[in-house]
CSV table of C-alpha atoms in Angstrom, one decimal:
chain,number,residue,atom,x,y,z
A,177,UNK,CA,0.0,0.0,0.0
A,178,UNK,CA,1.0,3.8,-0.9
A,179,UNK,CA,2.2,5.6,2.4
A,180,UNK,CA,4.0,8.6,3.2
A,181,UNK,CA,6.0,9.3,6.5
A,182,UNK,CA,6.9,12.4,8.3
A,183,UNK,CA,9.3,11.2,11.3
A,184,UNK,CA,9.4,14.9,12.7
A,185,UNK,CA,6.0,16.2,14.9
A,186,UNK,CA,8.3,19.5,15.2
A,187,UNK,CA,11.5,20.7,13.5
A,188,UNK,CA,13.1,24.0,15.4
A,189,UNK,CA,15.7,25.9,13.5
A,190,UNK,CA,17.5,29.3,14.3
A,191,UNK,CA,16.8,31.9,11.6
A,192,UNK,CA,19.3,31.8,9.3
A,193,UNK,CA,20.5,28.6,9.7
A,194,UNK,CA,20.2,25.7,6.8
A,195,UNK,CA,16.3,23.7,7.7
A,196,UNK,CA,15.6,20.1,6.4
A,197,UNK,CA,11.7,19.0,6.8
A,198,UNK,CA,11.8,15.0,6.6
A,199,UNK,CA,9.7,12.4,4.7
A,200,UNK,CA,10.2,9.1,3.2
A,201,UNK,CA,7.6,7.5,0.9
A,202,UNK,CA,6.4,4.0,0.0
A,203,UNK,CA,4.7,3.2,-3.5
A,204,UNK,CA,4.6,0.6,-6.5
A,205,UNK,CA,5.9,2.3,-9.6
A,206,UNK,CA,7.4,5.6,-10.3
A,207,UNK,CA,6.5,8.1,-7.3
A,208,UNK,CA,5.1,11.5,-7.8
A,209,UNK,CA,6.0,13.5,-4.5
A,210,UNK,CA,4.7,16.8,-3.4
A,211,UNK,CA,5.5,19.2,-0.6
A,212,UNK,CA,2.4,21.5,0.6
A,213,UNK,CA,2.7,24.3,3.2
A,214,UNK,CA,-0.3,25.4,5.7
A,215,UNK,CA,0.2,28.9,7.6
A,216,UNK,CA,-2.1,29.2,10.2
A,217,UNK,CA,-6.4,29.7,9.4
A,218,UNK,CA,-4.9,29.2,5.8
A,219,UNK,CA,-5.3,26.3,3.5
A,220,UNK,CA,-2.4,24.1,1.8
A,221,UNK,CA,0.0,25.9,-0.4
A,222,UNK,CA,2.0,23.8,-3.1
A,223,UNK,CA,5.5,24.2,-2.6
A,224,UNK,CA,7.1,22.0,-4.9
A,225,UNK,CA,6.5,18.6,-6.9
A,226,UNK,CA,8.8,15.8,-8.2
A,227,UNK,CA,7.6,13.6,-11.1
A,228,UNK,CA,10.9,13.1,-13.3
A,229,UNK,CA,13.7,14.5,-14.2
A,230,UNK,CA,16.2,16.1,-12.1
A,231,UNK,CA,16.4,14.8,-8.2
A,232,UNK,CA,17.0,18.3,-6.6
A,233,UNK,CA,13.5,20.2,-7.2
A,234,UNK,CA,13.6,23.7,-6.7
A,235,UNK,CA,10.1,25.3,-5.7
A,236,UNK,CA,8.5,28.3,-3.6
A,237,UNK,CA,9.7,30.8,-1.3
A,238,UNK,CA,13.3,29.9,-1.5
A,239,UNK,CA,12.4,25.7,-0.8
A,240,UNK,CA,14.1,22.5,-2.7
A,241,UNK,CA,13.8,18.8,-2.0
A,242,UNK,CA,15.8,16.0,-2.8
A,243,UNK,CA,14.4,12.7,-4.1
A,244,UNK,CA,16.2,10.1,-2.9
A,245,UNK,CA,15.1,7.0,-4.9
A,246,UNK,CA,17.8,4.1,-2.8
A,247,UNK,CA,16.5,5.8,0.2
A,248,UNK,CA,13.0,6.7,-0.6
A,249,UNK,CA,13.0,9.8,0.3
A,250,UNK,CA,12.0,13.2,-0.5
A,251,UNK,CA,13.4,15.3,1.8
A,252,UNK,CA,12.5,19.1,2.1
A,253,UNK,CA,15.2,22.0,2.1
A,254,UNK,CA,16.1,25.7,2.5
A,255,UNK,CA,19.7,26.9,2.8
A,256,UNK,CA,18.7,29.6,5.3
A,257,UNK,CA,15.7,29.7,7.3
A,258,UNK,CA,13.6,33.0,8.2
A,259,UNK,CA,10.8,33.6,10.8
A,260,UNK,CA,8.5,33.4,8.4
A,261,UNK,CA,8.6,30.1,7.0
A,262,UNK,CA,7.1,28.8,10.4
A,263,UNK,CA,4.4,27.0,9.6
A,264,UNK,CA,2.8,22.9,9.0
A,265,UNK,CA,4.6,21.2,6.3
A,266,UNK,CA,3.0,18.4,4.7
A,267,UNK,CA,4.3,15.6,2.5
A,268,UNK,CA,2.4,13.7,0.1
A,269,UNK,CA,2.1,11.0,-2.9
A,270,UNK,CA,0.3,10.5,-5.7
A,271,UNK,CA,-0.8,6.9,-5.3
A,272,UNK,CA,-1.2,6.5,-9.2
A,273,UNK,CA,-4.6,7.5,-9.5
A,274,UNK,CA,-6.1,10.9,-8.8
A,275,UNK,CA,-5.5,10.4,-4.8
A,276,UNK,CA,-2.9,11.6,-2.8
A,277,UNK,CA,-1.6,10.3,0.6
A,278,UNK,CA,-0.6,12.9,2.5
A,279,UNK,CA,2.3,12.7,5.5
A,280,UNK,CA,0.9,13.4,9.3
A,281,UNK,CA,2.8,17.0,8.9
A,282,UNK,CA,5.8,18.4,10.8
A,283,UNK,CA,5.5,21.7,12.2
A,284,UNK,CA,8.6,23.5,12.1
A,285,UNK,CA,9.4,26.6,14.3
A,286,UNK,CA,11.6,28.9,13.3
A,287,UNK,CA,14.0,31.4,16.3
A,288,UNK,CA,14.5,34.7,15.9
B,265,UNK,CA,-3.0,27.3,-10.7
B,266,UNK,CA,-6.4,27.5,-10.8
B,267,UNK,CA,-7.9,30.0,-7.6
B,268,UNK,CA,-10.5,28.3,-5.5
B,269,UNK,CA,-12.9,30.2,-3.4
B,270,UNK,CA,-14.2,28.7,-0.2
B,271,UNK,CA,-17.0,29.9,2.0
B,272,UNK,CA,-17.8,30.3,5.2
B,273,UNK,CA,-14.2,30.3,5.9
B,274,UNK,CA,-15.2,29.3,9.8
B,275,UNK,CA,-18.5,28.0,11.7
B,276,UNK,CA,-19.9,27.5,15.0
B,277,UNK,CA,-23.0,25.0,14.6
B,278,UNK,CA,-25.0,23.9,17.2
B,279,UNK,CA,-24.7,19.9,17.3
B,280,UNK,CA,-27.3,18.0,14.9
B,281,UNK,CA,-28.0,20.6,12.4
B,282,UNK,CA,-26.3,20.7,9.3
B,283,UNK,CA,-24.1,23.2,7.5
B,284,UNK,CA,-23.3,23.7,3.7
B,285,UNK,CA,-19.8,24.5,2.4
B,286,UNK,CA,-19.5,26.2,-1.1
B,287,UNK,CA,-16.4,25.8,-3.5
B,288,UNK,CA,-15.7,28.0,-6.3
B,289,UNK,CA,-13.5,27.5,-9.1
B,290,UNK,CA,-12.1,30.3,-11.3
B,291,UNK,CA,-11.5,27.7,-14.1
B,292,UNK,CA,-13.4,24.6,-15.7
B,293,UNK,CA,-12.1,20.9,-13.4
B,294,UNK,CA,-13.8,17.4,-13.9
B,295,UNK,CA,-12.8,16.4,-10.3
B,296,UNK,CA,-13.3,18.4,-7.2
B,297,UNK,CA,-11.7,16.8,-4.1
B,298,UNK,CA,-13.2,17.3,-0.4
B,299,UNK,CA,-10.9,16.5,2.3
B,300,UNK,CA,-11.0,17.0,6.2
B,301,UNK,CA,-8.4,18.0,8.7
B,302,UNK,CA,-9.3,16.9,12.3
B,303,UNK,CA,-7.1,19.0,14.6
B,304,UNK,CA,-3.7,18.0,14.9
B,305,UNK,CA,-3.9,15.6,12.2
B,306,UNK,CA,-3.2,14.9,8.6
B,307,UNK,CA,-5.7,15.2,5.3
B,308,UNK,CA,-8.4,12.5,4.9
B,309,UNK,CA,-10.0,12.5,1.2
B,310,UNK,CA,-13.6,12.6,2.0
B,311,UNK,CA,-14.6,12.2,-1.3
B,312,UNK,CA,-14.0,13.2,-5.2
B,313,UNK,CA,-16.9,15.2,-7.1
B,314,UNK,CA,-18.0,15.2,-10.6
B,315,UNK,CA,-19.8,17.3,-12.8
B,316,UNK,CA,-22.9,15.2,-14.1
B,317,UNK,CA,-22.7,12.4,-11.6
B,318,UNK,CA,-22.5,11.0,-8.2
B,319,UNK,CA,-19.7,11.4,-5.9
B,320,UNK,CA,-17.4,8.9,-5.1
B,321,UNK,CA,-16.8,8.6,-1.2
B,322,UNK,CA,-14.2,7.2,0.5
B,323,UNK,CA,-14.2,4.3,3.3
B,324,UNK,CA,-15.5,5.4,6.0
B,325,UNK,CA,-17.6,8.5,4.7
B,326,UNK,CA,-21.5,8.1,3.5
B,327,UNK,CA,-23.3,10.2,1.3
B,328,UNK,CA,-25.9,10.7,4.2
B,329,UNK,CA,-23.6,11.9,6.5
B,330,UNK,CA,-21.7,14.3,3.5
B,331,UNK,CA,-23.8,14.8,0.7
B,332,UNK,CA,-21.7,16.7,-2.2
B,333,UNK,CA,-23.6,18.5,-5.0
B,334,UNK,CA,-21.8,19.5,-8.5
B,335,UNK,CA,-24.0,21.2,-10.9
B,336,UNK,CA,-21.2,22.5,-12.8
B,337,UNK,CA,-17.4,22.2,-13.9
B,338,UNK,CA,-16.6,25.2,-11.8
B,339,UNK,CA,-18.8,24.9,-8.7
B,340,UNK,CA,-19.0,22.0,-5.8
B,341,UNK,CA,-21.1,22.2,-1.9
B,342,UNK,CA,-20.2,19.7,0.5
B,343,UNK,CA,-23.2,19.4,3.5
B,344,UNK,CA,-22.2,18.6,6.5
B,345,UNK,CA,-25.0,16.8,8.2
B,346,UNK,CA,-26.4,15.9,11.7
B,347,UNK,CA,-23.5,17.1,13.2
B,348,UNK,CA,-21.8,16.1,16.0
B,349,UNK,CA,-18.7,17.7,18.4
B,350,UNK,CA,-16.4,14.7,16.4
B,351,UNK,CA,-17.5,16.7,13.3
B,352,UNK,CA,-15.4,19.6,14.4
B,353,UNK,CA,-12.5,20.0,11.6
B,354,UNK,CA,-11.5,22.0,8.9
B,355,UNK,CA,-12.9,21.2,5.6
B,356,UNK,CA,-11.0,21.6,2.1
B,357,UNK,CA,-12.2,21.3,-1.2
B,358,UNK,CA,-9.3,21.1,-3.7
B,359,UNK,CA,-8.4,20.4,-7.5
B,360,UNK,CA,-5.8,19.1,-9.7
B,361,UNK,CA,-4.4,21.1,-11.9
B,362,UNK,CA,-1.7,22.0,-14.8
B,363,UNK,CA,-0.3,19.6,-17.5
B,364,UNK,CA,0.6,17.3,-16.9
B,365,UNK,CA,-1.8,17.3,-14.3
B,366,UNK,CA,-0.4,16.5,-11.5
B,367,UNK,CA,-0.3,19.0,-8.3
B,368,UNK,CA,-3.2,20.1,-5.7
B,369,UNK,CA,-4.5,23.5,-5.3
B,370,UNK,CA,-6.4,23.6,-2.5
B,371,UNK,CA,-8.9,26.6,-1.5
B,372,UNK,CA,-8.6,28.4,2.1
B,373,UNK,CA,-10.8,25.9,4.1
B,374,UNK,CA,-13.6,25.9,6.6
B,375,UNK,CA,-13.1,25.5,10.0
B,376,UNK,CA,-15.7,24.4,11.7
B,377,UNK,CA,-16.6,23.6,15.0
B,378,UNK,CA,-20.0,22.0,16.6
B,379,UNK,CA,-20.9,22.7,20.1
């Protein structure tokens, strides 16, 4: 069965500093990976998407992710973190229909 | 991306009456998604609308419980009905969009909360 995992309830960061947001993925076939943001009394925001092509993804607000097929792994990224990126990340997968799994979220706090 | 419009964007509802959540789309979609996002927790697909037919509900959700109406390609109302406190959530209507058509947009949600 299609599942995604987000290890992390919470990620804290210092501002400035480099931020990873994990999440590892099982599927049959090729995955389609997506990372969606939710600031709060907001809905999801698409951030980024992997379907093929190039493993590093570069996407909104400054974000990448790494697809990590030997791992299975899609990993979410920023080189430098601000306040403002605090907020509920959420992982999901396309499970080769029109559905997508989505991860349990990690919320990630960011320190001024 | 298409832009979704979502209304109310929050209720209070006294417990066994029902409420109706409107979606709008700024563009023409043959699936509408409904999802719900108890608190703390992750997305659960409720069920996918189309235009023309029935909707197609996932385990664990009935049509009596969440009836979903689609008259058109740009317009979708999930009904919340008989409510009870465990129906307290936020509620997110969503489509697929782009080509290839792969990637969510999702509108602002409806929290709701049944007293």
């Amino acid at each position: 069965a299609q599942s995604v995992a987000q290890p992390e309830d919470q990620v804290n960061v210092a501002e400035g500093n480099p931020l990873t947001v994990k999440c590892t993925y099982s599927v049959s076939g090729n995955p389609y990976l997506f990372w969606y943001v939710q600031y709060p009394n907001r809905g999801l925001q698409f951030l980024l998407k992997y379907i093929t092509g190039d493993n590093l993804v570069k996407g909104s607000y400054g974000f990448e992710a790494e697809f990590n097929k030997s791992q299975t792994s899609f990993h979410l990224k920023k080189p430098s973190a601000l306040v403002s990126d605090s907020a509920l990340y959420f992982c999901a997968v396309r499970d080769g229909t029109y559905k997508y799994i989505f991860g349990t979220g990690t919320r990630l706090k960011v320190l001024a | 991306s298409a832009v979704i419009s979502q209304k109310p964007s929050r209720d209070i509802c006294q417990r066994g009456t029902s409420l109706t959540i409107q979606c709008q789309v700024d563009s023409q979609v043959t699936m509408m998604f409904w999802y719900r996002q108890q608190p703390g927790q992750s997305l659960t697909l409720i069920a996918t609308a189309n235009q023309g037919s029935e909707a197609t509900y996932e385990s664990g959700f009935v049509i009596d419980k969440f009836p979903i109406s689609r008259p058109n390609l740009t317009f979708s109302t999930l009904t919340v009905s008989n409510m009870s406190p465990e129906d307290s959530s936020i509620y997110l209507c969503s489509v697929e969009w782009g080509q290839p058509r792969y990637g969510y947009t999702f509108g602002s949600g409806t929290r709701l909360t049944v007293v």
